[in-house]
mmCIF file of C-alpha atoms in Angstrom:
data_model
loop_
_atom_site.group_PDB
_atom_site.id
_atom_site.type_symbol
_atom_site.label_atom_id
_atom_site.label_comp_id
_atom_site.label_asym_id
_atom_site.label_seq_id
_atom_site.Cartn_x
_atom_site.Cartn_y
_atom_site.Cartn_z
ATOM 1 C CA MET Q 26 -16.269 -12.648 40.883
ATOM 2 C CA LYS Q 27 -19.462 -11.095 39.271
ATOM 3 C CA ALA Q 28 -19.338 -8.628 37.229
ATOM 4 C CA LYS Q 29 -21.932 -6.249 36.091
ATOM 5 C CA VAL Q 30 -21.343 -4.150 32.993
ATOM 6 C CA HIS Q 31 -23.526 -1.188 31.553
ATOM 7 C CA ILE Q 32 -22.984 -0.710 27.387
ATOM 8 C CA THR Q 33 -24.600 2.973 27.172
ATOM 9 C CA LEU Q 34 -24.881 5.253 23.736
ATOM 10 C CA LYS Q 35 -22.823 7.745 23.198
ATOM 11 C CA ARG Q 36 -24.242 11.455 24.380
ATOM 12 C CA GLY Q 37 -25.455 13.329 21.021
ATOM 13 C CA VAL Q 38 -25.437 9.606 19.743
ATOM 14 C CA LEU Q 39 -28.192 8.938 17.755
ATOM 15 C CA ASP Q 40 -30.292 5.974 19.585
ATOM 16 C CA PRO Q 41 -33.317 4.954 16.957
ATOM 17 C CA GLN Q 42 -33.745 1.357 19.036
ATOM 18 C CA GLY Q 43 -34.366 4.434 21.845
ATOM 19 C CA LYS Q 44 -36.987 6.347 19.368
ATOM 20 C CA ALA Q 45 -39.151 3.099 18.760
ATOM 21 C CA VAL Q 46 -39.541 2.580 22.307
ATOM 22 C CA ALA Q 47 -40.206 6.121 23.395
ATOM 23 C CA HIS Q 48 -42.545 5.708 19.971
ATOM 24 C CA SER Q 49 -44.295 1.940 21.335
ATOM 25 C CA LEU Q 50 -44.963 3.914 24.536
ATOM 26 C CA ALA Q 51 -46.992 6.717 23.735
ATOM 27 C CA SER Q 52 -49.039 4.986 20.522
ATOM 28 C CA LEU Q 53 -50.026 2.380 24.140
ATOM 29 C CA GLY Q 54 -51.098 5.433 25.427
ATOM 30 C CA PHE Q 55 -48.461 6.640 27.992
ATOM 31 C CA ALA Q 56 -47.566 10.101 27.933
ATOM 32 C CA GLY Q 57 -44.990 12.178 29.294
ATOM 33 C CA VAL Q 58 -42.109 10.362 28.056
ATOM 34 C CA THR Q 59 -39.342 12.610 26.950
ATOM 35 C CA GLU Q 60 -36.623 10.570 26.461
ATOM 36 C CA VAL Q 61 -35.562 6.993 25.985
ATOM 37 C CA ARG Q 62 -32.340 5.283 25.420
ATOM 38 C CA GLN Q 63 -32.082 1.647 24.602
ATOM 39 C CA GLY Q 64 -27.987 -0.036 26.377
ATOM 40 C CA LYS Q 65 -26.918 -3.186 27.359
ATOM 41 C CA PHE Q 66 -26.687 -4.843 30.794
ATOM 42 C CA ILE Q 67 -24.223 -7.628 30.630
ATOM 43 C CA GLU Q 68 -24.122 -10.025 34.187
ATOM 44 C CA ILE Q 69 -20.166 -11.216 33.746
ATOM 45 C CA ASP Q 70 -18.339 -14.666 36.728
ATOM 46 C CA LEU Q 71 -15.573 -14.381 36.338
ATOM 47 C CA ALA Q 72 -12.694 -17.115 37.904
ATOM 48 C CA GLU Q 73 -10.507 -14.342 39.385
ATOM 49 C CA THR Q 74 -10.583 -13.042 42.759
ATOM 50 C CA ASP Q 75 -8.379 -9.977 43.143
ATOM 51 C CA PRO Q 76 -10.832 -6.772 42.433
ATOM 52 C CA ALA Q 77 -8.101 -4.927 40.862
ATOM 53 C CA LYS Q 78 -7.435 -7.769 38.651
ATOM 54 C CA ALA Q 79 -10.741 -8.531 37.498
ATOM 55 C CA ARG Q 80 -11.738 -4.718 36.479
ATOM 56 C CA THR Q 81 -8.635 -4.198 34.518
ATOM 57 C CA LYS Q 82 -9.651 -7.474 32.629
ATOM 58 C CA LEU Q 83 -13.512 -6.642 32.338
ATOM 59 C CA ASP Q 84 -11.677 -3.121 31.139
ATOM 60 C CA GLU Q 85 -9.701 -4.696 28.211
ATOM 61 C CA MET Q 86 -12.844 -6.822 27.691
ATOM 62 C CA CYS Q 87 -15.400 -3.887 27.143
ATOM 63 C CA ARG Q 88 -12.461 -2.181 24.871
ATOM 64 C CA LYS Q 89 -11.800 -5.377 22.931
ATOM 65 C CA LEU Q 90 -15.701 -7.025 22.564
ATOM 66 C CA LEU Q 91 -18.329 -5.577 24.397
ATOM 67 C CA ALA Q 92 -17.815 -1.932 23.424
ATOM 68 C CA ASN Q 93 -17.543 -0.225 20.241
ATOM 69 C CA THR Q 94 -15.317 3.007 22.084
ATOM 70 C CA VAL Q 95 -16.327 5.052 18.563
ATOM 71 C CA ILE Q 96 -20.221 5.188 20.024
ATOM 72 C CA GLU Q 97 -20.424 3.803 23.053
ATOM 73 C CA ASP Q 98 -19.632 4.083 26.388
ATOM 74 C CA TYR Q 99 -18.841 1.676 29.575
ATOM 75 C CA ALA Q 100 -19.118 1.789 33.304
ATOM 76 C CA ILE Q 101 -18.123 -1.687 35.228
ATOM 77 C CA GLU Q 102 -18.955 -2.852 38.639
ATOM 78 C CA LEU Q 103 -18.082 -5.488 40.174
ATOM 79 C CA ALA Q 104 -20.326 -7.410 42.665
ATOM 80 C CA MET U 17 -38.102 12.439 36.608
ATOM 81 C CA LYS U 18 -34.865 9.887 34.928
ATOM 82 C CA ALA U 19 -35.567 6.351 35.848
ATOM 83 C CA LYS U 20 -32.992 3.111 34.661
ATOM 84 C CA VAL U 21 -34.922 -0.072 33.649
ATOM 85 C CA HIS U 22 -32.890 -3.446 33.241
ATOM 86 C CA ILE U 23 -34.352 -5.972 31.689
ATOM 87 C CA THR U 24 -32.986 -9.354 32.560
ATOM 88 C CA LEU U 25 -33.924 -13.588 31.301
ATOM 89 C CA LYS U 26 -34.726 -15.421 34.627
ATOM 90 C CA ARG U 27 -32.688 -17.973 35.740
ATOM 91 C CA GLY U 28 -32.758 -21.151 34.249
ATOM 92 C CA VAL U 29 -34.242 -19.590 30.786
ATOM 93 C CA LEU U 30 -30.894 -19.928 28.133
ATOM 94 C CA ASP U 31 -29.292 -16.760 27.174
ATOM 95 C CA PRO U 32 -27.581 -17.911 23.745
ATOM 96 C CA GLN U 33 -26.762 -14.186 23.647
ATOM 97 C CA GLY U 34 -24.468 -14.296 26.500
ATOM 98 C CA LYS U 35 -23.191 -17.840 25.522
ATOM 99 C CA ALA U 36 -22.149 -16.210 22.299
ATOM 100 C CA VAL U 37 -20.094 -13.577 24.176
ATOM 101 C CA ALA U 38 -18.747 -15.941 26.410
ATOM 102 C CA HIS U 39 -17.191 -18.144 23.195
ATOM 103 C CA SER U 40 -15.725 -14.642 21.624
ATOM 104 C CA LEU U 41 -14.284 -13.765 24.709
ATOM 105 C CA ALA U 42 -12.647 -16.826 25.414
ATOM 106 C CA SER U 43 -11.522 -17.201 21.673
ATOM 107 C CA LEU U 44 -9.899 -13.871 22.823
ATOM 108 C CA GLY U 45 -8.192 -15.540 25.453
ATOM 109 C CA PHE U 46 -9.496 -14.170 27.880
ATOM 110 C CA ALA U 47 -9.629 -17.405 30.519
ATOM 111 C CA GLY U 48 -11.720 -17.173 33.956
ATOM 112 C CA VAL U 49 -14.924 -16.407 31.912
ATOM 113 C CA THR U 50 -17.646 -19.065 34.373
ATOM 114 C CA GLU U 51 -20.778 -17.476 33.224
ATOM 115 C CA VAL U 52 -22.143 -14.470 31.076
ATOM 116 C CA ARG U 53 -25.432 -13.590 31.022
ATOM 117 C CA GLN U 54 -26.966 -10.572 28.227
ATOM 118 C CA GLY U 55 -30.014 -8.097 29.215
ATOM 119 C CA LYS U 56 -31.227 -4.530 28.418
ATOM 120 C CA PHE U 57 -30.586 -1.794 30.274
ATOM 121 C CA ILE U 58 -33.680 1.491 29.333
ATOM 122 C CA GLU U 59 -33.104 4.666 30.339
ATOM 123 C CA ILE U 60 -36.511 6.908 30.231
ATOM 124 C CA ASP U 61 -37.285 10.044 30.765
ATOM 125 C CA LEU U 62 -40.731 10.896 32.011
ATOM 126 C CA ALA U 63 -42.039 14.256 32.646
ATOM 127 C CA GLU U 64 -44.054 12.870 36.374
ATOM 128 C CA THR U 65 -42.079 13.843 39.353
ATOM 129 C CA ASP U 66 -43.802 12.282 41.183
ATOM 130 C CA PRO U 67 -42.173 8.790 42.815
ATOM 131 C CA ALA U 68 -45.071 6.982 43.383
ATOM 132 C CA LYS U 69 -47.308 7.770 40.014
ATOM 133 C CA ALA U 70 -43.399 7.587 38.311
ATOM 134 C CA ARG U 71 -43.074 4.205 39.758
ATOM 135 C CA THR U 72 -46.469 2.593 38.267
ATOM 136 C CA LYS U 73 -46.455 3.556 35.331
ATOM 137 C CA LEU U 74 -43.431 2.151 34.503
ATOM 138 C CA ASP U 75 -44.457 -0.879 36.378
ATOM 139 C CA GLU U 76 -47.105 -0.926 33.482
ATOM 140 C CA MET U 77 -44.802 -0.088 30.540
ATOM 141 C CA CYS U 78 -42.661 -3.108 31.107
ATOM 142 C CA ARG U 79 -45.640 -5.298 32.070
ATOM 143 C CA LYS U 80 -46.634 -4.076 28.032
ATOM 144 C CA LEU U 81 -44.019 -3.982 26.325
ATOM 145 C CA LEU U 82 -40.311 -3.822 28.036
ATOM 146 C CA ALA U 83 -40.033 -7.388 29.061
ATOM 147 C CA ASN U 84 -41.141 -10.347 28.180
ATOM 148 C CA THR U 85 -42.398 -11.625 31.786
ATOM 149 C CA VAL U 86 -43.106 -15.272 30.912
ATOM 150 C CA ILE U 87 -39.185 -15.675 30.190
ATOM 151 C CA GLU U 88 -37.434 -12.164 31.451
ATOM 152 C CA ASP U 89 -37.366 -9.851 34.553
ATOM 153 C CA TYR U 90 -37.623 -6.355 34.906
ATOM 154 C CA ALA U 91 -36.061 -4.142 37.963
ATOM 155 C CA ILE U 92 -37.353 -0.450 38.304
ATOM 156 C CA GLU U 93 -34.724 2.293 39.861
ATOM 157 C CA LEU U 94 -35.961 6.025 39.548
ATOM 158 C CA ALA U 95 -33.319 8.184 39.721
#
């Protein structure tokens, strides 16, 4: 079973990496870029075939390793 | 107009960051993780309101700055 996990900074948390990208885009002549936020995208292949069990496992993976839940949100999508 | 851009390593390109995550998950006791691939997820707010023009602009942004098209693929999603 394949899963896609998005890890994004919570609203209100400063994103210097996103700011740098926005600044670079402006330097390259791209006008009208009002905000850029950069996050992580993780694709995980699991041996687990039960969607409910897979989701529980992925949720635990996010909380224990993949995301820093103090400043980051995560979203799990099963394919 | 909001856009979501996924940047992922092309199939066949070695992903040491993904391998490290897979190894860490195994160390934490998560069994059955067969593969992990890590990419980037970028959210961009554009002043542009025409979807076709926005897509053209985003495509150019990806090719010029956001993705390294030699080793990475990108996917643009307009919201």
